[in-house]
């Protein structure tokens, strides 16, 4: 039966993929570890909502403690959130989260805006906070096409050579990873290298470095980034991070093929980061299928790991610029989707695939998804740090699954 499902999955993937613009090979896909999410579990009588109203109330159950059997729970912060230990944000993040990542301050443009001039003020403060709290720290990100200064790619106004671009990339990685060796636990070594239609993103990195080793692919800057990071910190977890891996089959397949090739070539990639910028209409069946596709990387590297790295749940469809009221109906849909998601994430953890879930922000007020004239409501905590229904719902999921 499992083989039949695998075969059907492979055929379905092949048919859908050949209709797409980017066409990586699909002949080595297949396999399934699926089982349907059970949405009808009765509420656990063990769990009682407290009277807590605010995220930092003493009686508000801690998220990371509730999920400790399955994964760590984290959030993206900015160093100004750490200024006042009595502030709601400081109290909230230290109560609910045990993994942290900087939202912007460890990106290339923040750390090395001009060549050779490194600014480590924010990262030092972040690491100090990590040492004080004992939290797991993620470094985001060593190599990206966005928030990366143009000087990496130009040489006296002309296109820089592959050698020069690689040397600059390695210098950046060495300087940063060496400084925080043993202090930053996990690095998003490269970010968003897969294009929206599948295949490699046609970034300056790909354009300049290309097929440097002449082996027929253009993964070379990625390979060199991982090799360099591993040389600097043999114990850090090294992640390839991307968005829409849970929703786009083309992206999941392209990521699978790229990582498979690199793992087979000995490139030290430890796992995949699913950013998970999802919405209240996210299709859980597609998410499950894409996790299955990428889960097959375990055939090559048995301890290959998944992390959820930038979770949020928009109440808008992508590209919709109209503001909406956060109605009871929308809140209910979001609460149900958060339930389905956390049930799925627990399953992934129990199957050994996942051990970290990080939100991209803290409260509805602290999220990149808020736009001028279009407030968003993507997080578990409301604007005034009130506890939302979806917060209580994910805790309920944790309690239902506690053995
Ligand atoms: O700091 C400047 C400020 O001086 C200036 O006045 C202001 C005017 O627009 O811009 C400020 O910079 C902004 C920066 O965030 C800090 O707030 C940039 O314009 C803005 O583009 C930047 O957005 C960040 C975005 O990455 C950039 O691509 C978001 O905060 C950040 O949440 C977002 O994070 C990314 C992850 O790194 C990768 N995955 C997707 C995720 C969401 O886009």
Tab-separated table of C-alpha atoms and ligand atoms in Angstrom:
chain	number	residue	atom	x	y	z
A	1	UNK	CA	0.000	0.000	0.000
A	2	UNK	CA	2.790	2.371	1.001
A	3	UNK	CA	4.530	1.608	-2.298
A	4	UNK	CA	1.326	2.269	-4.229
A	5	UNK	CA	0.916	5.623	-2.467
A	6	UNK	CA	4.543	6.418	-3.260
A	7	UNK	CA	4.035	5.554	-6.896
A	8	UNK	CA	0.873	7.671	-7.151
A	9	UNK	CA	2.613	10.550	-5.407
A	10	UNK	CA	5.562	10.325	-7.778
A	11	UNK	CA	3.262	10.287	-10.829
A	12	UNK	CA	1.218	13.211	-9.509
A	13	UNK	CA	4.384	15.186	-8.816
A	14	UNK	CA	5.787	14.378	-12.218
A	15	UNK	CA	2.600	15.454	-14.018
A	16	UNK	CA	2.209	18.694	-12.078
A	17	UNK	CA	5.857	19.517	-12.315
A	18	UNK	CA	6.269	19.005	-16.044
A	19	UNK	CA	3.599	21.684	-16.509
A	20	UNK	CA	5.790	24.214	-14.701
A	21	UNK	CA	8.452	26.473	-16.053
A	22	UNK	CA	11.381	25.212	-13.972
A	23	UNK	CA	11.925	21.517	-14.442
A	24	UNK	CA	14.267	19.768	-12.061
A	25	UNK	CA	14.256	15.978	-12.373
A	26	UNK	CA	11.580	14.190	-10.390
A	27	UNK	CA	12.616	10.609	-11.057
A	28	UNK	CA	13.986	10.135	-7.562
A	29	UNK	CA	10.922	11.338	-5.674
A	30	UNK	CA	8.430	9.121	-3.921
A	31	UNK	CA	7.767	7.709	-0.487
A	32	UNK	CA	5.171	8.716	2.005
A	33	UNK	CA	4.892	8.973	5.736
A	34	UNK	CA	1.437	10.463	5.676
A	35	UNK	CA	-1.419	10.090	8.102
A	36	UNK	CA	-4.394	12.426	8.295
A	37	UNK	CA	-4.512	15.078	10.971
A	38	UNK	CA	-7.252	14.262	13.439
A	39	UNK	CA	-9.157	17.475	14.128
A	40	UNK	CA	-11.767	15.821	16.231
A	41	UNK	CA	-9.821	15.048	19.364
A	42	UNK	CA	-11.898	15.765	22.448
A	43	UNK	CA	-10.702	18.581	24.681
A	44	UNK	CA	-8.457	17.343	27.435
A	45	UNK	CA	-10.049	17.617	30.857
A	46	UNK	CA	-6.526	18.099	32.240
A	47	UNK	CA	-6.268	21.585	30.774
A	48	UNK	CA	-7.980	24.571	32.338
A	49	UNK	CA	-7.585	28.078	31.022
A	50	UNK	CA	-6.268	30.364	33.706
A	51	UNK	CA	-7.564	33.850	34.331
A	52	UNK	CA	-4.441	35.288	32.783
A	53	UNK	CA	-5.177	38.071	30.299
A	54	UNK	CA	-1.738	39.310	29.384
A	55	UNK	CA	1.176	37.429	27.877
A	56	UNK	CA	3.433	38.237	30.806
A	57	UNK	CA	0.898	37.457	33.566
A	58	UNK	CA	2.265	35.070	36.103
A	59	UNK	CA	-0.564	32.614	35.420
A	60	UNK	CA	-0.139	32.549	31.650
A	61	UNK	CA	1.314	29.124	30.799
A	62	UNK	CA	4.698	29.328	29.085
A	63	UNK	CA	4.660	28.279	25.438
A	64	UNK	CA	8.111	26.769	25.414
A	65	UNK	CA	7.457	24.813	28.575
A	66	UNK	CA	4.210	23.445	27.126
A	67	UNK	CA	5.994	22.153	24.007
A	68	UNK	CA	9.199	21.010	25.697
A	69	UNK	CA	8.501	17.349	24.840
A	70	UNK	CA	8.550	18.119	21.117
A	71	UNK	CA	10.457	21.244	20.154
A	72	UNK	CA	11.895	24.512	21.356
A	73	UNK	CA	9.759	27.581	20.734
A	74	UNK	CA	11.287	30.886	19.762
A	75	UNK	CA	10.738	34.324	18.313
A	76	UNK	CA	12.489	37.017	16.304
A	77	UNK	CA	13.512	40.075	18.289
A	78	UNK	CA	15.322	43.364	17.856
A	79	UNK	CA	17.938	44.406	20.380
A	80	UNK	CA	15.829	47.406	21.479
A	81	UNK	CA	13.358	44.850	22.882
A	82	UNK	CA	16.067	43.972	25.423
A	83	UNK	CA	16.609	47.486	26.806
A	84	UNK	CA	14.175	47.306	29.719
A	85	UNK	CA	13.872	44.078	31.659
A	86	UNK	CA	10.575	45.266	33.137
A	87	UNK	CA	8.957	45.950	29.773
A	88	UNK	CA	6.080	43.767	28.516
A	89	UNK	CA	8.142	42.571	25.573
A	90	UNK	CA	11.114	41.521	27.706
A	91	UNK	CA	8.836	39.802	30.211
A	92	UNK	CA	6.898	38.092	27.413
A	93	UNK	CA	9.808	36.816	25.410
A	94	UNK	CA	11.711	35.448	28.375
A	95	UNK	CA	8.588	33.734	29.698
A	96	UNK	CA	7.383	32.091	26.487
A	97	UNK	CA	10.406	31.511	24.281
A	98	UNK	CA	13.714	29.694	24.533
A	99	UNK	CA	15.090	30.331	21.045
A	100	UNK	CA	15.866	33.781	19.695
A	101	UNK	CA	16.920	35.264	16.388
A	102	UNK	CA	17.537	38.865	15.361
A	103	UNK	CA	14.988	40.134	12.871
A	104	UNK	CA	17.399	42.377	10.946
A	105	UNK	CA	20.511	43.194	12.951
A	106	UNK	CA	22.638	40.170	11.979
A	107	UNK	CA	22.078	40.451	8.238
A	108	UNK	CA	24.915	41.361	5.916
A	109	UNK	CA	23.940	45.010	5.521
A	110	UNK	CA	23.807	45.428	9.300
A	111	UNK	CA	27.069	43.647	10.067
A	112	UNK	CA	29.269	44.731	7.147
A	113	UNK	CA	27.620	47.661	5.401
A	114	UNK	CA	30.906	48.667	3.810
A	115	UNK	CA	33.746	46.296	3.042
A	116	UNK	CA	35.910	45.446	6.031
A	117	UNK	CA	33.941	47.587	8.504
A	118	UNK	CA	32.172	45.150	10.774
A	119	UNK	CA	29.616	46.296	13.313
A	120	UNK	CA	28.991	43.744	16.028
A	121	UNK	CA	27.215	45.976	18.569
A	122	UNK	CA	23.802	44.382	18.111
A	123	UNK	CA	25.057	40.812	17.781
A	124	UNK	CA	27.200	41.180	20.908
A	125	UNK	CA	24.164	42.396	22.844
A	126	UNK	CA	22.114	39.516	21.454
A	127	UNK	CA	24.742	36.964	22.490
A	128	UNK	CA	25.008	38.514	25.942
A	129	UNK	CA	21.217	38.141	26.297
A	130	UNK	CA	21.521	34.501	25.164
A	131	UNK	CA	24.172	33.836	27.787
A	132	UNK	CA	22.062	35.435	30.506
A	133	UNK	CA	18.944	33.463	29.629
A	134	UNK	CA	20.540	30.203	28.475
A	135	UNK	CA	18.398	30.329	25.324
A	136	UNK	CA	19.266	28.784	21.982
A	137	UNK	CA	20.431	31.440	19.511
A	138	UNK	CA	19.936	31.426	15.745
A	139	UNK	CA	22.092	33.524	13.421
A	140	UNK	CA	20.157	35.020	10.509
A	141	UNK	CA	21.679	35.110	7.951
A	142	UNK	CA	25.171	34.730	6.531
A	143	UNK	CA	24.342	34.880	2.822
A	144	UNK	CA	21.210	36.391	1.247
A	145	UNK	CA	20.390	38.228	-1.975
A	146	UNK	CA	18.384	40.830	-0.026
A	147	UNK	CA	19.728	43.182	2.655
A	148	UNK	CA	23.151	42.403	1.199
A	149	UNK	CA	25.211	45.438	0.165
A	150	UNK	CA	26.046	45.773	-3.523
A	151	UNK	CA	29.774	46.133	-2.829
A	152	UNK	CA	29.951	42.303	-2.542
A	153	UNK	CA	29.290	42.090	-6.280
A	154	UNK	CA	31.199	44.983	-7.852
A	155	UNK	CA	34.835	45.833	-8.390
A	156	UNK	CA	35.604	49.442	-9.345
A	157	UNK	CA	32.201	49.793	-10.978
A	158	UNK	CA	32.504	46.550	-12.938
A	159	UNK	CA	31.137	43.107	-12.198
A	160	UNK	CA	33.356	41.441	-9.619
A	161	UNK	CA	34.982	38.136	-10.574
A	162	UNK	CA	33.774	34.832	-9.123
A	163	UNK	CA	37.018	34.613	-7.105
A	164	UNK	CA	36.531	38.033	-5.561
A	165	UNK	CA	32.861	37.448	-4.704
A	166	UNK	CA	33.662	34.079	-3.113
A	167	UNK	CA	36.549	35.567	-1.159
A	168	UNK	CA	34.331	38.363	0.171
A	169	UNK	CA	31.609	35.878	1.071
A	170	UNK	CA	34.080	33.652	2.916
A	171	UNK	CA	35.624	36.604	4.758
A	172	UNK	CA	32.177	37.644	5.937
A	173	UNK	CA	31.304	34.135	7.091
A	174	UNK	CA	34.669	33.535	8.778
A	175	UNK	CA	34.642	36.847	10.624
A	176	UNK	CA	31.106	36.412	11.933
A	177	UNK	CA	31.073	32.681	12.683
A	178	UNK	CA	34.537	32.722	14.280
A	179	UNK	CA	33.486	35.534	16.622
A	180	UNK	CA	30.405	33.665	17.847
A	181	UNK	CA	31.756	30.127	17.737
A	182	UNK	CA	30.038	28.080	20.437
A	183	UNK	CA	27.678	30.976	21.204
A	184	UNK	CA	25.344	31.032	18.238
A	185	UNK	CA	23.940	27.533	18.011
A	186	UNK	CA	22.368	27.567	14.552
A	187	UNK	CA	23.104	29.525	11.403
A	188	UNK	CA	20.836	30.236	8.481
A	189	UNK	CA	23.882	29.869	6.271
A	190	UNK	CA	22.059	30.796	3.085
A	191	UNK	CA	18.603	32.293	2.809
A	192	UNK	CA	16.029	32.051	0.007
A	193	UNK	CA	18.226	30.559	-2.692
A	194	UNK	CA	15.344	28.837	-4.484
A	195	UNK	CA	13.397	30.963	-6.995
A	196	UNK	CA	9.656	31.520	-6.790
A	197	UNK	CA	8.979	29.259	-9.786
A	198	UNK	CA	11.468	26.625	-8.640
A	199	UNK	CA	15.102	26.196	-9.659
A	200	UNK	CA	17.897	28.354	-8.270
A	201	UNK	CA	17.086	32.024	-7.659
A	202	UNK	CA	18.866	34.087	-10.295
A	203	UNK	CA	20.615	36.304	-7.743
A	204	UNK	CA	23.906	38.183	-7.997
A	205	UNK	CA	25.445	35.236	-6.128
A	206	UNK	CA	24.473	32.821	-8.900
A	207	UNK	CA	25.267	35.294	-11.665
A	208	UNK	CA	28.750	36.076	-10.359
A	209	UNK	CA	29.894	32.697	-8.993
A	210	UNK	CA	27.998	30.373	-11.359
A	211	UNK	CA	29.328	26.856	-11.941
A	212	UNK	CA	32.714	27.633	-10.412
A	213	UNK	CA	33.838	24.015	-10.010
A	214	UNK	CA	32.560	22.973	-13.446
A	215	UNK	CA	30.430	20.098	-12.203
A	216	UNK	CA	27.319	21.160	-14.107
A	217	UNK	CA	25.384	22.942	-11.369
A	218	UNK	CA	25.426	26.467	-9.949
A	219	UNK	CA	25.156	25.547	-6.292
A	220	UNK	CA	28.781	26.574	-5.841
A	221	UNK	CA	28.314	29.693	-3.675
A	222	UNK	CA	26.005	27.671	-1.417
A	223	UNK	CA	28.502	24.820	-1.163
A	224	UNK	CA	31.338	27.189	-0.315
A	225	UNK	CA	29.195	29.012	2.257
A	226	UNK	CA	28.409	25.796	4.127
A	227	UNK	CA	31.951	24.462	3.925
A	228	UNK	CA	33.332	27.746	5.279
A	229	UNK	CA	30.796	27.932	8.123
A	230	UNK	CA	31.584	24.326	9.102
A	231	UNK	CA	35.334	25.036	9.114
A	232	UNK	CA	34.729	27.916	11.537
A	233	UNK	CA	32.339	26.143	13.914
A	234	UNK	CA	32.268	22.347	13.684
A	235	UNK	CA	29.442	22.152	16.250
A	236	UNK	CA	27.024	24.761	14.944
A	237	UNK	CA	23.886	23.572	13.192
A	238	UNK	CA	23.936	24.728	9.577
A	239	UNK	CA	20.584	25.409	7.929
A	240	UNK	CA	19.394	26.228	4.413
A	241	UNK	CA	16.391	28.516	4.953
A	242	UNK	CA	13.561	29.395	2.574
A	243	UNK	CA	9.948	30.492	2.292
A	244	UNK	CA	6.938	28.736	0.699
A	245	UNK	CA	8.552	25.317	1.069
A	246	UNK	CA	5.358	24.242	2.815
A	247	UNK	CA	3.062	25.562	0.092
A	248	UNK	CA	4.855	25.400	-3.264
A	249	UNK	CA	5.568	21.995	-4.694
A	250	UNK	CA	8.023	23.455	-7.210
A	251	UNK	CA	10.036	25.050	-4.424
A	252	UNK	CA	9.972	21.902	-2.294
A	253	UNK	CA	11.140	19.759	-5.218
A	254	UNK	CA	13.846	22.226	-6.216
A	255	UNK	CA	15.073	22.385	-2.630
A	256	UNK	CA	15.038	18.598	-2.428
A	257	UNK	CA	17.072	18.206	-5.611
A	258	UNK	CA	19.570	20.916	-4.656
A	259	UNK	CA	20.181	19.604	-1.137
A	260	UNK	CA	20.295	16.002	-2.327
A	261	UNK	CA	23.025	16.851	-4.802
A	262	UNK	CA	24.997	18.820	-2.238
A	263	UNK	CA	24.666	16.199	0.505
A	264	UNK	CA	25.851	13.547	-1.927
A	265	UNK	CA	28.831	15.776	-2.674
A	266	UNK	CA	29.606	15.995	1.046
A	267	UNK	CA	28.444	19.571	1.662
A	268	UNK	CA	27.782	19.949	5.421
A	269	UNK	CA	24.091	20.937	5.437
A	270	UNK	CA	22.393	19.868	8.676
A	271	UNK	CA	18.828	20.779	7.886
A	272	UNK	CA	16.183	22.874	6.214
A	273	UNK	CA	14.500	25.941	7.664
A	274	UNK	CA	10.847	26.251	6.714
A	275	UNK	CA	10.158	29.951	7.172
A	276	UNK	CA	6.366	29.306	7.292
A	277	UNK	CA	4.911	32.697	6.530
A	278	UNK	CA	1.505	31.128	6.203
A	279	UNK	CA	-2.104	32.309	6.139
A	280	UNK	CA	-5.436	31.330	7.579
A	281	UNK	CA	-6.196	29.490	4.311
A	282	UNK	CA	-2.965	27.491	4.198
A	283	UNK	CA	-3.573	23.992	2.853
A	284	UNK	CA	-2.353	21.444	5.406
A	285	UNK	CA	-2.411	18.587	2.870
A	286	UNK	CA	0.028	20.435	0.633
A	287	UNK	CA	2.196	21.188	3.662
A	288	UNK	CA	2.224	17.525	4.598
A	289	UNK	CA	3.142	16.436	1.071
A	290	UNK	CA	5.975	18.949	0.849
A	291	UNK	CA	7.367	17.828	4.207
A	292	UNK	CA	7.261	14.259	2.859
A	293	UNK	CA	9.190	15.266	-0.251
A	294	UNK	CA	11.900	16.951	1.791
A	295	UNK	CA	11.830	14.238	4.439
A	296	UNK	CA	13.335	11.909	1.873
A	297	UNK	CA	16.640	13.708	2.361
A	298	UNK	CA	16.932	11.436	5.381
A	299	UNK	CA	17.700	8.621	2.959
A	300	UNK	CA	21.003	10.408	2.403
A	301	UNK	CA	21.590	11.896	5.843
A	302	UNK	CA	19.645	10.064	8.574
A	303	UNK	CA	19.856	12.888	11.118
A	304	UNK	CA	18.816	15.593	8.657
A	305	UNK	CA	16.570	18.006	10.580
A	306	UNK	CA	13.746	20.476	9.913
A	307	UNK	CA	13.176	23.726	11.751
A	308	UNK	CA	10.305	26.171	11.475
A	309	UNK	CA	12.190	29.433	11.413
A	310	UNK	CA	9.850	32.390	10.775
A	311	UNK	CA	6.309	31.375	11.651
A	312	UNK	CA	3.430	33.806	11.333
A	313	UNK	CA	-0.145	33.512	10.067
A	314	UNK	CA	-1.454	36.429	8.042
A	315	UNK	CA	-5.193	37.057	7.935
A	316	UNK	CA	-4.808	38.349	4.345
A	317	UNK	CA	-4.161	36.546	1.104
A	318	UNK	CA	-0.800	37.425	-0.405
A	319	UNK	CA	-1.120	40.562	-2.549
A	320	UNK	CA	-4.397	41.703	-0.948
A	321	UNK	CA	-3.819	45.313	0.091
A	322	UNK	CA	-7.215	46.034	1.626
A	323	UNK	CA	-7.542	46.310	5.360
A	324	UNK	CA	-10.025	44.030	7.057
A	325	UNK	CA	-11.674	43.946	10.419
A	326	UNK	CA	-10.413	41.177	12.695
A	327	UNK	CA	-13.836	39.608	13.012
A	328	UNK	CA	-14.886	36.712	15.213
A	329	UNK	CA	-15.094	34.568	12.080
A	330	UNK	CA	-11.500	35.368	11.074
A	331	UNK	CA	-10.308	34.784	14.631
A	332	UNK	CA	-11.982	31.386	14.633
A	333	UNK	CA	-10.455	30.420	11.294
A	334	UNK	CA	-7.037	31.460	12.541
A	335	UNK	CA	-7.464	29.587	15.793
A	336	UNK	CA	-8.459	26.420	13.926
A	337	UNK	CA	-5.513	26.744	11.537
A	338	UNK	CA	-3.091	27.232	14.403
A	339	UNK	CA	-4.554	24.064	15.961
A	340	UNK	CA	-4.068	22.070	12.753
A	341	UNK	CA	-0.566	23.443	12.361
A	342	UNK	CA	0.589	22.597	15.882
A	343	UNK	CA	-0.941	19.114	15.666
A	344	UNK	CA	1.041	18.639	12.471
A	345	UNK	CA	4.240	20.021	14.023
A	346	UNK	CA	3.915	17.671	16.992
A	347	UNK	CA	3.559	14.753	14.560
A	348	UNK	CA	6.664	15.899	12.705
A	349	UNK	CA	8.547	16.107	15.969
A	350	UNK	CA	7.378	12.677	17.099
A	351	UNK	CA	8.529	11.268	13.763
A	352	UNK	CA	11.938	12.780	14.539
A	353	UNK	CA	11.968	15.418	11.801
A	354	UNK	CA	11.490	18.678	13.702
A	355	UNK	CA	12.920	20.169	16.889
A	356	UNK	CA	12.508	23.940	16.701
A	357	UNK	CA	9.606	26.316	15.981
A	358	UNK	CA	10.357	30.026	15.842
A	359	UNK	CA	7.844	32.852	15.328
A	360	UNK	CA	8.798	35.873	13.217
A	361	UNK	CA	7.870	38.532	15.738
A	362	UNK	CA	6.297	38.638	19.171
A	363	UNK	CA	2.826	40.177	19.241
A	364	UNK	CA	0.453	41.398	16.515
A	365	UNK	CA	2.077	44.754	17.042
A	366	UNK	CA	5.577	43.421	16.444
A	367	UNK	CA	5.359	41.855	13.016
A	368	UNK	CA	6.746	42.749	9.605
A	369	UNK	CA	3.287	41.886	8.199
A	370	UNK	CA	1.759	45.134	9.460
A	371	UNK	CA	1.591	47.605	6.602
A	372	UNK	CA	0.557	51.253	6.576
A	373	UNK	CA	-3.249	51.176	6.415
A	374	UNK	CA	-3.333	47.389	6.703
A	375	UNK	CA	-2.894	46.087	10.235
A	376	UNK	CA	-2.319	42.368	10.521
A	377	UNK	CA	-2.984	39.873	13.317
A	378	UNK	CA	-0.562	37.010	12.709
A	379	UNK	CA	0.718	36.119	16.178
A	380	UNK	CA	-0.481	34.399	19.347
A	381	UNK	CA	-0.386	37.640	21.385
A	382	UNK	CA	-2.543	40.664	20.567
A	383	UNK	CA	-1.408	44.271	20.239
A	384	UNK	CA	-1.746	45.100	23.920
A	385	UNK	CA	-0.043	41.803	24.853
A	386	UNK	CA	-3.425	40.182	25.451
A	387	UNK	CA	-3.608	36.413	25.121
A	388	UNK	CA	-5.489	35.465	21.939
A	389	UNK	CA	-7.743	32.457	21.368
A	390	UNK	CA	-5.056	30.940	19.173
A	391	UNK	CA	-2.586	31.089	22.078
A	392	UNK	CA	-4.955	29.075	24.279
A	393	UNK	CA	-5.695	26.722	21.404
A	394	UNK	CA	-2.080	25.752	20.751
A	395	UNK	CA	-1.625	25.176	24.482
A	396	UNK	CA	-4.684	22.960	24.374
A	397	UNK	CA	-3.044	20.973	21.565
A	398	UNK	CA	0.071	20.535	23.716
A	399	UNK	CA	-1.990	19.296	26.648
A	400	UNK	CA	-4.035	16.908	24.518
A	401	UNK	CA	-0.868	15.336	23.216
A	402	UNK	CA	0.945	15.117	26.525
A	403	UNK	CA	1.282	11.439	27.388
B	1	LIG	O1	16.063	50.866	9.360
B	1	LIG	C1	15.399	51.564	8.298
B	1	LIG	C2	14.982	52.947	8.757
B	1	LIG	O2	16.137	53.691	9.047
B	1	LIG	C3	14.162	53.606	7.639
B	1	LIG	O3	13.692	54.837	8.084
B	1	LIG	C4	12.975	52.732	7.267
B	1	LIG	C5	12.188	53.322	6.102
B	1	LIG	O4	11.547	52.320	5.347
B	1	LIG	O5	13.468	51.456	6.866
B	1	LIG	C6	14.173	50.794	7.909
B	1	LIG	O6	14.598	49.545	7.410
B	1	LIG	C7	13.608	48.564	7.246
B	1	LIG	C8	14.028	47.344	8.045
B	1	LIG	O7	13.125	46.272	7.827
B	1	LIG	C9	14.102	47.603	9.556
B	1	LIG	O8	12.852	47.919	10.031
B	1	LIG	C10	13.499	48.214	5.788
B	1	LIG	O9	12.965	49.297	5.062
B	1	LIG	C11	12.627	46.995	5.597
B	1	LIG	O10	12.684	46.578	4.250
B	1	LIG	C12	13.111	45.869	6.475
B	1	LIG	O11	12.210	44.794	6.334
B	1	LIG	C13	12.682	43.557	6.814
B	1	LIG	C14	12.685	42.554	5.663
B	1	LIG	O12	13.068	41.280	6.161
B	1	LIG	C15	13.660	42.959	4.576
B	1	LIG	O13	13.653	42.037	3.538
B	1	LIG	C16	11.728	43.075	7.904
B	1	LIG	O14	11.828	43.949	9.033
B	1	LIG	C17	12.079	41.656	8.316
B	1	LIG	O15	11.081	41.153	9.169
B	1	LIG	C18	12.141	40.765	7.067
B	1	LIG	O16	12.506	39.479	7.458
B	1	LIG	C19	12.531	38.531	6.410
B	1	LIG	C20	13.568	37.497	6.783
B	1	LIG	O17	14.805	38.130	6.994
B	1	LIG	C21	13.693	36.448	5.673
B	1	LIG	N1	12.425	35.860	5.368
B	1	LIG	C22	11.342	36.778	5.108
B	1	LIG	C23	11.200	37.773	6.246
B	1	LIG	C24	10.020	38.681	6.028
B	1	LIG	O18	10.204	39.465	4.876
